mmCIF file of C-alpha atoms in Angstrom:
data_model
loop_
_atom_site.group_PDB
_atom_site.id
_atom_site.type_symbol
_atom_site.label_atom_id
_atom_site.label_comp_id
_atom_site.label_asym_id
_atom_site.label_seq_id
_atom_site.Cartn_x
_atom_site.Cartn_y
_atom_site.Cartn_z
ATOM 1 C CA MET A 199 148.259 162.001 99.529
ATOM 2 C CA LEU A 200 147.607 159.232 97.438
ATOM 3 C CA ARG A 201 151.469 158.258 98.222
ATOM 4 C CA LEU A 202 150.722 158.223 101.900
ATOM 5 C CA VAL A 203 147.485 156.557 101.475
ATOM 6 C CA LEU A 204 148.833 153.299 99.610
ATOM 7 C CA LEU A 205 152.006 153.809 102.097
ATOM 8 C CA TRP A 206 149.336 152.786 104.394
ATOM 9 C CA ILE A 207 147.742 150.230 102.421
ATOM 10 C CA GLY A 208 150.927 148.592 102.038
ATOM 11 C CA ARG A 209 151.655 148.186 105.876
ATOM 12 C CA GLY A 210 148.059 146.548 106.135
ATOM 13 C CA VAL A 211 145.796 149.550 107.122
ATOM 14 C CA THR A 212 142.597 148.619 105.854
ATOM 15 C CA ILE A 213 140.302 151.834 107.523
ATOM 16 C CA PHE A 214 141.090 155.351 107.312
ATOM 17 C CA ARG A 215 139.272 157.959 109.483
ATOM 18 C CA ILE A 216 138.911 161.106 107.662
ATOM 19 C CA ASP A 217 137.841 164.167 109.757
ATOM 20 C CA ASN A 218 135.540 166.906 108.195
ATOM 21 C CA PRO A 219 135.705 165.389 104.520
ATOM 22 C CA HIS A 220 132.978 168.014 103.918
ATOM 23 C CA THR A 221 135.950 170.446 103.648
ATOM 24 C CA LYS A 222 137.699 168.933 100.581
ATOM 25 C CA PRO A 223 135.833 168.825 97.376
ATOM 26 C CA VAL A 224 134.129 166.350 95.825
ATOM 27 C CA SER A 225 136.063 165.879 92.875
ATOM 28 C CA PHE A 226 138.972 165.230 95.529
ATOM 29 C CA TRP A 227 137.507 162.271 96.574
ATOM 30 C CA GLN A 228 136.692 161.013 93.339
ATOM 31 C CA TRP A 229 139.574 161.281 91.926
ATOM 32 C CA LEU A 230 141.418 159.318 95.307
ATOM 33 C CA LEU A 231 138.596 156.618 95.120
ATOM 34 C CA ALA A 232 138.708 155.887 91.497
ATOM 35 C CA GLN A 233 142.957 155.520 92.013
#
């Protein structure tokens, strides 16, 4: 997932839409945002 996020950031994307974020563990979001 991190690799995909970085790919899109590299292509100029600055905003991501996340559908149903509550279905993913909080630890996942903490990890992703810390990267």
